[in-house]
Amino acid sequence: MSPSSSLHLAVALDGTGWHPASWREPVARPRDLFTAGYWADLVAEAERGLLDFVTLEDGLGLQSSHYGELDGRTDQVRGRLDAVLIASRIAPLTRHIGLVPTVIATHTEPFHISKAIATLDYVSTGRAGLRVQISPRPHEAAHFGRRTFPPLSLAELQTPAGQERLTDLFDEAADHVEVVRRLWDSWEDDAEIRDAATGRFIDRDKLHYIDFEGKHFSVKGPSITPRPPQGQPLVTALGHQTVPYRLIARQADVGYVTPHDAEQARAIVAEIRAEQGAAGRAGELLHVFGDLVVFLDEDPAAAAARRDRLDALAGEPYTSDALVFTGTPAQLADLLGEFQAAGLTGFRLRPAVAGHDLPAITRGLVPELQRRGVFRAAYEADTLRGLLGLARPANRYAAASA
Amino acid sequence: MSKPLKQIHLAAHFPGVNNTTVWSDPEAGSHIEFSSFAHFARTAERAKFDFLFLAEGLRLREQGGKIYDLDVVGRPDTFTILAALAAVTEHLGLTGTINSTFNEPYEVARQFASLDHLSGGRSAWNVVTSWDAFTGENFRRGGFLPQEERYSRAKEFLATTQELFDSWQGDEILADQASGVFLRDAKAGSFVHTGQHFGIYGQFNVPRSPQGRPVVFQAGDSEEGREFAASSADAIFSRYATLKEGQAFYTDVKNRLAKYGRRQDQLLILPAASFALADTDAEAEELARIVRRQQVSGATAIKHLEFVWNRDLSAYDPEGPLPDIDPDVSDNHISKGRAQVRMYRDPLATAREWRELAEANKWSIRDLVINTGNRQNFIGSPRTIARTINEYVQADASDGFILVPHITPTGLDAFADQVVPLLQEQGVFRTDYEGPTLRHHLGLAHPDDVEDEQRAAS
């Protein structure tokens, strides 16, 4: 089933913005990156714009301009805080916007991730999600010392051996999400009974062992944290090819994809919908969001000049896996309309400069979309799932025992 | 000349998964909703407490192969809840219990350094260790750790995280927009650790946090635990909240510091303590009695006896006499995931002692458990409790207490409003926070200053 309601909008927050020279803009506040206030201000701005959610990038190693190794550069932002903790720190300061931190499935424990995101859901009263990511990077594996990964480049990932490696890591990520989701369901909603007459705090028949056995780990359960407010917080993932599309189709509520034109968007959506059917989820609402990097200004020449200025500072033209859009909010609204017609149900915009392009989204693009009648004028639901039109799922174990 | 008055340290333990917590009281609220944690933390901060403390358990407890259902069950994720509490408090320290067995040093260091940044220097880590396969069934590692290796792993885990915290000096981020230099040093965060339990290397990706390192708590009571604390911790979470036992523990542990080149004020001793507070001493005694009966229902009493007997005793009447049969001393414990099991090291002797006590006092099973179990440490009017706490601290039974109320989340309110002002009047407890970080509250130096001091001394 594909959704047909109005357009959904998320913003991806990463440091001072997605352009590597973004930190040099006067609005960038690079010295505040490791403070709560910096993130609180960005998320408050996103909430002012009625966006569905923000995602927070993360990683287990220093940022690098190379995919598979550190670059030793000192002219770009390096270092970051744990994304789940940033999201949680911000949650009590916001009321409506969804909070979707990145988690790395490759080196973390699904048991810890499950209770962390469940807790984020409690702390935000139903606005939590996660963006699951893998890491094939040898230097990040060395931080854990439990597995060694051979060196790699983006080109190598396209070879059959590289694809096999990716498939294995994505299979592990799929297991990770499966465990996380089972743990969220491992308590039925009404398991806490506080029955003073019998002295029982819980009805233990409503708690369930998940008994997961997989190639990389096994997990017994149940969770130590009761089922979160949304039942199942939002699961999201980014994909650029068939292997990750399969993870999206099997396990995600929102997939992020990177088409560069409407035709590509149509093809990607078709592939994901086919995988979704193959995974037996044809009847479920699965959002497919387009990712775009944006340079937004009221004057298109100003946006282009800004991009050129940042490229000059960086010493090279900015490139991305996603389409890089440079122009006005009205032009972007046109493009989003074309992509939406091709089957995308929403967008995750990556502000090139967080301090500039995020306000341009909330104060320029959002009013433009509202004028066109394709974006909300007020938050209309209390939970992130609600904002996205996703029902609160039934508990798989309750259904099984009923 | 008399000793100068010691300043008391107070902390608040969020009530939780144990039978101290009375969930059946009409005033008892949620143990999971954030509003409960926020209320509790704000009360502790209003009372100028040093920190809030969270316990942890990574698998639900079981008895006789079934999930234990008589106490509060369920709790949130420690790091996540502490980060959120940083948003609703300004000064309160945020102490989390984090297991060194089912985590990795790189990840825990990232989380604590992040929490320290996001709270402006208020994070603390209660390092605990676990080895049991029961808990391990929830984790990739499984139950791999032999019991005798748990402290060696914990010590190496802690040392490794300290290396990661220290891998940034604190001045690497220049972020000079004009020159385009973000990092002063391309090698910032470099680390190599090669040891028995961990072999890791690379570059840590969280810059140095306001406290340099989070404050470290340790909770073990064994010989090894005491040495570990004396060598590596800033504070001990002890269980000796009586005067004599407290003094013995205090003296023992403080005397171990010298051999690690540490001063006595570099390790605080903070027992967990419960209390029953009412307008008068007599009313408090009555409240304490009622609370103890709420804490130990008949069913709870039977389950408690099973920790020692290691047998199914469900057929016994809690209002009747103790079992005639002896405890099962095999290693296959009926209770899983509970610290109490290890408290009774000689079950046969405990059973014998309990039978004698019960017979002499004509106690039922429930009476026995109520009378031998955890009595409230401080019982009385605000004046009595304030006086007693101060006496204990001045007599070196502790440096303060981590208070565990029996009700969530309002169990601390009366203490904050009635006892704290009396301690402030006596000049033994702060009337306001003197600095922004938890190290300030605890009177602990910043690690960089300690190193400077050591360099100057050598």
Tab-separated table of N, CA and C in Angstrom, chain A residues 23-25 28 30-31 34 36 58-62 70 72 74-82 84-86 88-89 92-93 105-106 108-109 111-112 115-116 119-120 122-123 142-147 172 176 187 194-195 199-202 204 207 209 217-226, chain B residues 23 28-34 56-60 62 66-77 79-81 83-84 86-88 102-104 106-107 110-111 114-115 117-118 137-141 173-183 186 191 199-207:
chain	number	residue	atom	x	y	z
A	23	TRP	N	31.003	24.825	8.141
A	23	TRP	CA	31.356	25.347	9.466
A	23	TRP	C	31.997	26.728	9.398
A	24	ARG	N	32.415	27.136	8.182
A	24	ARG	CA	33.090	28.429	8.058
A	24	ARG	C	32.129	29.574	7.791
A	25	GLU	N	30.841	29.250	7.612
A	25	GLU	CA	29.859	30.314	7.436
A	25	GLU	C	29.640	31.045	8.764
A	28	ALA	N	27.369	29.486	11.386
A	28	ALA	CA	27.548	28.044	11.628
A	28	ALA	C	27.719	27.628	13.102
A	30	PRO	N	30.430	26.728	14.928
A	30	PRO	CA	31.176	25.454	15.045
A	30	PRO	C	31.692	25.169	16.458
A	31	ARG	N	31.891	26.213	17.259
A	31	ARG	CA	32.389	25.962	18.618
A	31	ARG	C	31.296	25.445	19.545
A	34	PHE	N	29.382	20.852	20.402
A	34	PHE	CA	29.391	19.841	21.467
A	34	PHE	C	28.603	20.316	22.685
A	36	ALA	N	24.536	21.113	24.253
A	36	ALA	CA	23.113	20.798	24.073
A	36	ALA	C	22.386	21.964	23.411
A	58	ASP	N	25.273	9.916	12.887
A	58	ASP	CA	26.228	9.470	13.904
A	58	ASP	C	27.253	8.568	13.236
A	59	GLY	N	28.263	8.197	13.981
A	59	GLY	CA	29.280	7.297	13.464
A	59	GLY	C	30.187	6.906	14.601
A	60	LEU	N	30.852	5.781	14.442
A	60	LEU	CA	31.711	5.278	15.513
A	60	LEU	C	33.176	5.635	15.290
A	61	GLY	N	33.415	6.472	14.303
A	61	GLY	CA	34.767	6.961	14.074
A	61	GLY	C	34.707	8.428	13.695
A	62	LEU	N	35.866	9.044	13.582
A	62	LEU	CA	35.904	10.433	13.132
A	62	LEU	C	35.355	10.526	11.712
A	70	LEU	N	40.296	6.998	7.522
A	70	LEU	CA	40.420	8.376	7.974
A	70	LEU	C	41.283	9.152	6.990
A	72	GLY	N	42.846	12.228	7.890
A	72	GLY	CA	43.849	13.051	8.555
A	72	GLY	C	43.663	14.546	8.340
A	74	THR	N	42.329	18.399	8.839
A	74	THR	CA	42.043	19.253	9.995
A	74	THR	C	41.195	20.461	9.609
A	75	ASP	N	40.774	20.501	8.322
A	75	ASP	CA	40.050	21.695	7.855
A	75	ASP	C	38.545	21.468	7.784
A	76	GLN	N	38.075	20.360	8.366
A	76	GLN	CA	36.635	20.088	8.381
A	76	GLN	C	36.222	19.683	9.797
A	77	VAL	N	34.925	19.728	10.036
A	77	VAL	CA	34.422	19.332	11.359
A	77	VAL	C	34.789	17.874	11.648
A	78	ARG	N	35.382	17.652	12.808
A	78	ARG	CA	35.703	16.296	13.252
A	78	ARG	C	35.238	16.152	14.697
A	79	GLY	N	34.718	14.980	15.007
A	79	GLY	CA	34.213	14.722	16.349
A	79	GLY	C	32.710	14.923	16.400
A	80	ARG	N	32.034	14.067	17.189
A	80	ARG	CA	30.584	14.226	17.353
A	80	ARG	C	30.113	13.520	18.618
A	81	LEU	N	28.936	13.924	19.069
A	81	LEU	CA	28.343	13.311	20.260
A	81	LEU	C	27.414	12.180	19.847
A	82	ASP	N	27.156	11.291	20.772
A	82	ASP	CA	26.257	10.163	20.537
A	82	ASP	C	24.858	10.677	20.170
A	84	VAL	N	21.863	9.204	19.959
A	84	VAL	CA	20.709	8.841	20.801
A	84	VAL	C	20.646	9.778	22.007
A	85	LEU	N	21.822	10.109	22.561
A	85	LEU	CA	21.833	10.981	23.735
A	85	LEU	C	21.465	12.416	23.359
A	86	ILE	N	21.887	12.870	22.193
A	86	ILE	CA	21.450	14.210	21.753
A	86	ILE	C	19.925	14.230	21.640
A	88	SER	N	17.736	12.437	23.087
A	88	SER	CA	17.088	12.356	24.393
A	88	SER	C	17.215	13.682	25.151
A	89	ARG	N	18.367	14.317	25.010
A	89	ARG	CA	18.596	15.617	25.667
A	89	ARG	C	17.624	16.668	25.144
A	92	PRO	N	12.811	16.578	25.982
A	92	PRO	CA	11.934	17.334	26.892
A	92	PRO	C	11.759	18.794	26.487
A	93	LEU	N	12.563	19.277	25.549
A	93	LEU	CA	12.490	20.681	25.142
A	93	LEU	C	11.575	20.881	23.943
A	105	ALA	N	24.235	-0.704	13.522
A	105	ALA	CA	23.890	-2.088	13.860
A	105	ALA	C	25.112	-2.997	13.917
A	106	THR	N	26.177	-2.607	13.244
A	106	THR	CA	27.314	-3.514	13.080
A	106	THR	C	28.055	-3.791	14.391
A	108	THR	N	26.913	-2.570	17.710
A	108	THR	CA	26.172	-2.337	18.950
A	108	THR	C	25.310	-3.554	19.302
A	109	GLU	N	24.846	-3.548	20.534
A	109	GLU	CA	23.991	-4.630	21.018
A	109	GLU	C	22.524	-4.284	20.753
A	111	PHE	N	20.007	-5.396	22.180
A	111	PHE	CA	19.306	-5.263	23.463
A	111	PHE	C	19.428	-3.834	23.988
A	112	HIS	N	20.644	-3.284	23.938
A	112	HIS	CA	20.836	-1.904	24.404
A	112	HIS	C	20.077	-0.901	23.518
A	115	LYS	N	16.205	-0.866	24.191
A	115	LYS	CA	15.734	-0.138	25.386
A	115	LYS	C	16.057	1.338	25.294
A	116	ALA	N	17.138	1.703	24.588
A	116	ALA	CA	17.465	3.128	24.434
A	116	ALA	C	16.381	3.840	23.618
A	119	THR	N	13.167	4.023	25.499
A	119	THR	CA	13.243	5.082	26.510
A	119	THR	C	13.110	6.452	25.863
A	120	LEU	N	13.730	6.629	24.696
A	120	LEU	CA	13.554	7.887	23.956
A	120	LEU	C	12.069	8.106	23.652
A	122	TYR	N	9.568	7.038	25.540
A	122	TYR	CA	8.936	7.490	26.790
A	122	TYR	C	9.259	8.959	27.063
A	123	VAL	N	10.526	9.304	26.893
A	123	VAL	CA	10.984	10.649	27.218
A	123	VAL	C	10.311	11.688	26.313
A	142	ALA	N	38.202	-1.623	14.427
A	142	ALA	CA	39.370	-1.641	15.323
A	142	ALA	C	39.063	-0.967	16.663
A	143	HIS	N	38.041	-0.110	16.702
A	143	HIS	CA	37.646	0.515	17.967
A	143	HIS	C	36.979	-0.488	18.903
A	144	PHE	N	36.538	-1.600	18.349
A	144	PHE	CA	35.857	-2.613	19.152
A	144	PHE	C	36.716	-3.853	19.346
A	145	GLY	N	37.592	-4.111	18.379
A	145	GLY	CA	38.560	-5.185	18.550
A	145	GLY	C	37.978	-6.585	18.563
A	146	ARG	N	36.764	-6.722	18.095
A	146	ARG	CA	36.145	-8.046	18.142
A	146	ARG	C	36.045	-8.692	16.767
A	147	ARG	N	36.159	-7.859	15.735
A	147	ARG	CA	36.117	-8.368	14.360
A	147	ARG	C	37.106	-7.534	13.572
A	172	GLU	N	22.903	-8.837	8.882
A	172	GLU	CA	23.088	-8.666	10.328
A	172	GLU	C	22.228	-7.496	10.828
A	176	HIS	N	19.344	-7.391	13.546
A	176	HIS	CA	19.400	-6.399	14.625
A	176	HIS	C	18.026	-5.736	14.787
A	187	TRP	N	6.834	-6.933	25.908
A	187	TRP	CA	5.842	-6.649	26.948
A	187	TRP	C	4.530	-6.314	26.236
A	194	ARG	N	-0.373	-4.158	38.718
A	194	ARG	CA	-0.403	-3.644	40.099
A	194	ARG	C	-1.592	-4.227	40.865
A	195	ASP	N	-1.665	-5.525	40.895
A	195	ASP	CA	-2.787	-6.191	41.550
A	195	ASP	C	-2.477	-6.380	43.039
A	199	GLY	N	-0.693	-9.288	45.081
A	199	GLY	CA	0.689	-8.832	45.269
A	199	GLY	C	1.507	-8.825	44.006
A	200	ARG	N	0.859	-8.983	42.855
A	200	ARG	CA	1.612	-9.052	41.595
A	200	ARG	C	1.669	-7.688	40.914
A	201	PHE	N	2.880	-7.240	40.603
A	201	PHE	CA	3.066	-5.964	39.915
A	201	PHE	C	2.772	-6.107	38.424
A	202	ILE	N	3.221	-7.231	37.864
A	202	ILE	CA	2.963	-7.509	36.441
A	202	ILE	C	2.223	-8.835	36.302
A	204	ARG	N	2.898	-11.848	34.435
A	204	ARG	CA	4.064	-12.323	33.675
A	204	ARG	C	3.680	-13.101	32.429
A	207	LEU	N	4.421	-11.005	29.426
A	207	LEU	CA	5.814	-10.744	29.054
A	207	LEU	C	6.309	-11.949	28.267
A	209	TYR	N	9.485	-14.076	26.137
A	209	TYR	CA	10.856	-14.322	25.669
A	209	TYR	C	10.839	-14.229	24.157
A	217	PHE	N	24.245	-13.222	16.460
A	217	PHE	CA	23.928	-13.139	17.879
A	217	PHE	C	22.605	-13.836	18.171
A	218	SER	N	22.431	-14.141	19.450
A	218	SER	CA	21.140	-14.644	19.906
A	218	SER	C	20.729	-13.815	21.113
A	219	VAL	N	19.441	-13.587	21.249
A	219	VAL	CA	18.933	-12.745	22.334
A	219	VAL	C	17.690	-13.400	22.934
A	220	LYS	N	17.691	-13.521	24.261
A	220	LYS	CA	16.612	-14.226	24.948
A	220	LYS	C	15.391	-13.337	25.220
A	221	GLY	N	15.622	-12.134	25.794
A	221	GLY	CA	14.507	-11.296	26.196
A	221	GLY	C	13.902	-11.740	27.507
A	222	PRO	N	12.772	-11.171	27.944
A	222	PRO	CA	12.164	-9.968	27.365
A	222	PRO	C	13.010	-8.730	27.636
A	223	SER	N	12.580	-7.592	27.085
A	223	SER	CA	13.253	-6.326	27.354
A	223	SER	C	13.135	-5.999	28.840
A	224	ILE	N	14.058	-5.161	29.336
A	224	ILE	CA	13.868	-4.645	30.694
A	224	ILE	C	12.948	-3.419	30.679
A	225	THR	N	12.669	-2.889	29.510
A	225	THR	CA	11.841	-1.681	29.397
A	225	THR	C	10.473	-2.048	28.819
A	226	PRO	N	9.395	-1.629	29.467
A	226	PRO	CA	8.061	-1.948	28.940
A	226	PRO	C	7.838	-1.396	27.534
B	23	TRP	N	4.950	-0.281	45.599
B	23	TRP	CA	4.176	0.150	44.434
B	23	TRP	C	2.684	0.156	44.727
B	28	ALA	N	1.836	5.937	44.929
B	28	ALA	CA	2.909	5.459	44.059
B	28	ALA	C	2.571	5.713	42.590
B	29	GLY	N	3.505	6.324	41.879
B	29	GLY	CA	3.287	6.622	40.464
B	29	GLY	C	4.056	5.678	39.558
B	30	SER	N	4.229	6.119	38.314
B	30	SER	CA	4.890	5.285	37.315
B	30	SER	C	6.391	5.191	37.572
B	31	HIS	N	6.964	4.044	37.254
B	31	HIS	CA	8.417	3.870	37.324
B	31	HIS	C	9.059	3.990	35.952
B	32	ILE	N	8.269	4.353	34.984
B	32	ILE	CA	8.754	4.386	33.610
B	32	ILE	C	8.508	5.743	32.954
B	33	GLU	N	7.363	6.340	33.225
B	33	GLU	CA	7.043	7.622	32.583
B	33	GLU	C	8.107	8.651	32.932
B	34	PHE	N	8.449	9.484	31.970
B	34	PHE	CA	9.491	10.477	32.208
B	34	PHE	C	9.088	11.476	33.293
B	56	GLU	N	20.805	-0.556	37.654
B	56	GLU	CA	20.535	-1.201	36.373
B	56	GLU	C	20.441	-2.714	36.547
B	57	GLY	N	19.733	-3.352	35.699
B	57	GLY	CA	19.711	-4.808	35.618
B	57	GLY	C	19.425	-5.129	34.173
B	58	LEU	N	20.180	-6.034	33.589
B	58	LEU	CA	20.071	-6.232	32.146
B	58	LEU	C	19.295	-7.491	31.758
B	59	ARG	N	18.704	-8.099	32.774
B	59	ARG	CA	17.729	-9.141	32.464
B	59	ARG	C	16.705	-9.141	33.581
B	60	LEU	N	15.472	-9.395	33.246
B	60	LEU	CA	14.437	-9.441	34.283
B	60	LEU	C	14.729	-10.607	35.218
B	62	GLU	N	14.343	-13.714	37.754
B	62	GLU	CA	13.476	-14.892	37.718
B	62	GLU	C	13.576	-15.655	39.016
B	66	LYS	N	10.597	-18.601	36.508
B	66	LYS	CA	9.551	-17.680	36.036
B	66	LYS	C	9.940	-16.243	36.355
B	67	ILE	N	9.511	-15.323	35.515
B	67	ILE	CA	9.823	-13.906	35.748
B	67	ILE	C	9.218	-13.476	37.083
B	68	TYR	N	10.056	-12.825	37.880
B	68	TYR	CA	9.637	-12.403	39.226
B	68	TYR	C	8.597	-11.295	39.103
B	69	ASP	N	7.454	-11.446	39.751
B	69	ASP	CA	6.359	-10.502	39.496
B	69	ASP	C	5.885	-9.737	40.733
B	70	LEU	N	6.567	-9.912	41.875
B	70	LEU	CA	6.056	-9.286	43.100
B	70	LEU	C	6.598	-7.870	43.331
B	71	ASP	N	7.742	-7.559	42.752
B	71	ASP	CA	8.305	-6.212	42.877
B	71	ASP	C	8.024	-5.424	41.591
B	72	VAL	N	8.399	-4.141	41.634
B	72	VAL	CA	8.372	-3.364	40.397
B	72	VAL	C	9.205	-4.095	39.348
B	73	VAL	N	8.681	-4.231	38.140
B	73	VAL	CA	9.418	-4.841	37.026
B	73	VAL	C	9.492	-3.808	35.908
B	74	GLY	N	10.671	-3.648	35.353
B	74	GLY	CA	10.838	-2.742	34.216
B	74	GLY	C	11.509	-1.452	34.611
B	75	ARG	N	12.397	-1.011	33.723
B	75	ARG	CA	13.073	0.267	33.922
B	75	ARG	C	13.559	0.776	32.578
B	76	PRO	N	13.859	2.086	32.524
B	76	PRO	CA	14.309	2.637	31.252
B	76	PRO	C	15.805	2.417	31.043
B	77	ASP	N	16.278	2.796	29.890
B	77	ASP	CA	17.702	2.760	29.570
B	77	ASP	C	18.412	3.891	30.319
B	79	PHE	N	21.495	5.585	30.083
B	79	PHE	CA	22.061	6.753	29.405
B	79	PHE	C	20.955	7.668	28.873
B	80	THR	N	19.939	7.050	28.283
B	80	THR	CA	18.892	7.825	27.622
B	80	THR	C	18.114	8.657	28.631
B	81	ILE	N	17.800	8.043	29.776
B	81	ILE	CA	17.007	8.785	30.769
B	81	ILE	C	17.874	9.883	31.395
B	83	ALA	N	20.306	11.562	29.970
B	83	ALA	CA	20.440	12.666	29.003
B	83	ALA	C	19.187	13.536	29.024
B	84	ALA	N	18.034	12.897	29.129
B	84	ALA	CA	16.787	13.670	29.171
B	84	ALA	C	16.694	14.468	30.472
B	86	ALA	N	19.093	15.744	32.023
B	86	ALA	CA	19.991	16.901	31.907
B	86	ALA	C	19.226	18.115	31.386
B	87	ALA	N	18.127	17.871	30.665
B	87	ALA	CA	17.345	18.978	30.108
B	87	ALA	C	16.443	19.632	31.152
B	88	VAL	N	16.092	18.921	32.204
B	88	VAL	CA	15.140	19.475	33.176
B	88	VAL	C	15.820	19.834	34.502
B	102	PHE	N	28.833	-6.392	29.617
B	102	PHE	CA	28.012	-6.507	28.412
B	102	PHE	C	27.999	-5.212	27.600
B	103	ASN	N	29.139	-4.509	27.672
B	103	ASN	CA	29.342	-3.304	26.878
B	103	ASN	C	30.779	-3.314	26.386
B	104	GLU	N	31.079	-2.390	25.467
B	104	GLU	CA	32.437	-2.241	24.950
B	104	GLU	C	32.987	-0.886	25.392
B	106	TYR	N	34.847	1.402	24.005
B	106	TYR	CA	34.738	2.531	23.081
B	106	TYR	C	33.340	3.143	23.136
B	107	GLU	N	32.342	2.267	23.168
B	107	GLU	CA	30.967	2.762	23.136
B	107	GLU	C	30.581	3.430	24.457
B	110	ARG	N	32.173	6.793	24.704
B	110	ARG	CA	31.444	7.754	23.855
B	110	ARG	C	30.191	8.242	24.558
B	111	GLN	N	29.466	7.304	25.168
B	111	GLN	CA	28.199	7.674	25.795
B	111	GLN	C	28.430	8.559	27.020
B	114	SER	N	29.671	11.942	25.899
B	114	SER	CA	28.539	12.683	25.324
B	114	SER	C	27.628	13.217	26.426
B	115	LEU	N	27.330	12.362	27.400
B	115	LEU	CA	26.468	12.795	28.509
B	115	LEU	C	27.117	13.939	29.273
B	117	HIS	N	29.191	16.203	28.056
B	117	HIS	CA	29.019	17.413	27.245
B	117	HIS	C	27.581	17.935	27.343
B	118	LEU	N	26.631	17.021	27.184
B	118	LEU	CA	25.226	17.437	27.084
B	118	LEU	C	24.657	17.910	28.418
B	137	GLU	N	22.632	-14.098	28.146
B	137	GLU	CA	21.738	-14.573	27.080
B	137	GLU	C	21.060	-13.442	26.316
B	138	ASN	N	21.175	-12.219	26.826
B	138	ASN	CA	20.617	-11.090	26.080
B	138	ASN	C	21.645	-10.392	25.192
B	139	PHE	N	22.890	-10.893	25.181
B	139	PHE	CA	23.964	-10.144	24.518
B	139	PHE	C	24.823	-11.003	23.603
B	140	ARG	N	25.455	-10.314	22.670
B	140	ARG	CA	26.322	-10.988	21.711
B	140	ARG	C	27.400	-11.808	22.395
B	141	ARG	N	27.941	-11.252	23.482
B	141	ARG	CA	29.041	-11.937	24.145
B	141	ARG	C	28.607	-13.220	24.837
B	173	ILE	N	40.126	21.569	19.461
B	173	ILE	CA	39.164	22.144	18.529
B	173	ILE	C	39.350	23.650	18.481
B	174	LEU	N	39.899	24.094	17.357
B	174	LEU	CA	40.183	25.511	17.186
B	174	LEU	C	38.974	26.174	16.524
B	175	ALA	N	38.421	25.494	15.521
B	175	ALA	CA	37.238	25.999	14.796
B	175	ALA	C	37.422	27.450	14.375
B	176	ASP	N	38.560	27.740	13.826
B	176	ASP	CA	38.845	29.115	13.387
B	176	ASP	C	38.312	29.315	11.975
B	177	GLN	N	37.211	30.045	11.901
B	177	GLN	CA	36.531	30.191	10.605
B	177	GLN	C	37.389	30.960	9.600
B	178	ALA	N	38.219	31.870	10.077
B	178	ALA	CA	39.033	32.676	9.152
B	178	ALA	C	40.145	31.847	8.514
B	179	SER	N	40.894	31.120	9.355
B	179	SER	CA	42.030	30.366	8.811
B	179	SER	C	41.613	29.023	8.227
B	180	GLY	N	40.438	28.537	8.611
B	180	GLY	CA	39.990	27.250	8.101
B	180	GLY	C	40.568	26.069	8.848
B	181	VAL	N	41.145	26.305	10.003
B	181	VAL	CA	41.633	25.184	10.813
B	181	VAL	C	40.550	24.813	11.828
B	182	PHE	N	40.010	23.636	11.688
B	182	PHE	CA	39.024	23.174	12.676
B	182	PHE	C	39.729	22.447	13.813
B	183	LEU	N	40.554	21.488	13.440
B	183	LEU	CA	41.297	20.702	14.432
B	183	LEU	C	42.733	21.180	14.461
B	186	ALA	N	45.754	16.708	13.859
B	186	ALA	CA	45.110	15.653	13.067
B	186	ALA	C	45.028	14.335	13.819
B	191	PHE	N	44.513	6.541	20.161
B	191	PHE	CA	44.677	5.632	21.296
B	191	PHE	C	45.095	4.255	20.802
B	199	GLY	N	41.891	-5.347	22.940
B	199	GLY	CA	42.958	-4.913	22.053
B	199	GLY	C	42.322	-3.991	21.032
B	200	ILE	N	42.395	-2.696	21.289
B	200	ILE	CA	41.716	-1.755	20.410
B	200	ILE	C	42.634	-0.567	20.109
B	201	TYR	N	42.398	0.075	18.966
B	201	TYR	CA	43.204	1.238	18.596
B	201	TYR	C	42.408	2.103	17.634
B	202	GLY	N	42.862	3.337	17.473
B	202	GLY	CA	42.218	4.235	16.525
B	202	GLY	C	42.182	5.645	17.045
B	203	GLN	N	41.124	6.354	16.679
B	203	GLN	CA	40.937	7.730	17.146
B	203	GLN	C	39.535	7.868	17.726
B	204	PHE	N	39.483	8.268	19.001
B	204	PHE	CA	38.215	8.466	19.708
B	204	PHE	C	37.524	9.688	19.106
B	205	ASN	N	36.210	9.618	18.924
B	205	ASN	CA	35.574	10.725	18.186
B	205	ASN	C	34.723	11.668	19.043
B	206	VAL	N	34.920	11.652	20.362
B	206	VAL	CA	34.260	12.674	21.193
B	206	VAL	C	35.349	13.512	21.872
B	207	PRO	N	35.359	14.814	21.614
B	207	PRO	CA	36.365	15.670	22.256
B	207	PRO	C	36.221	15.664	23.779
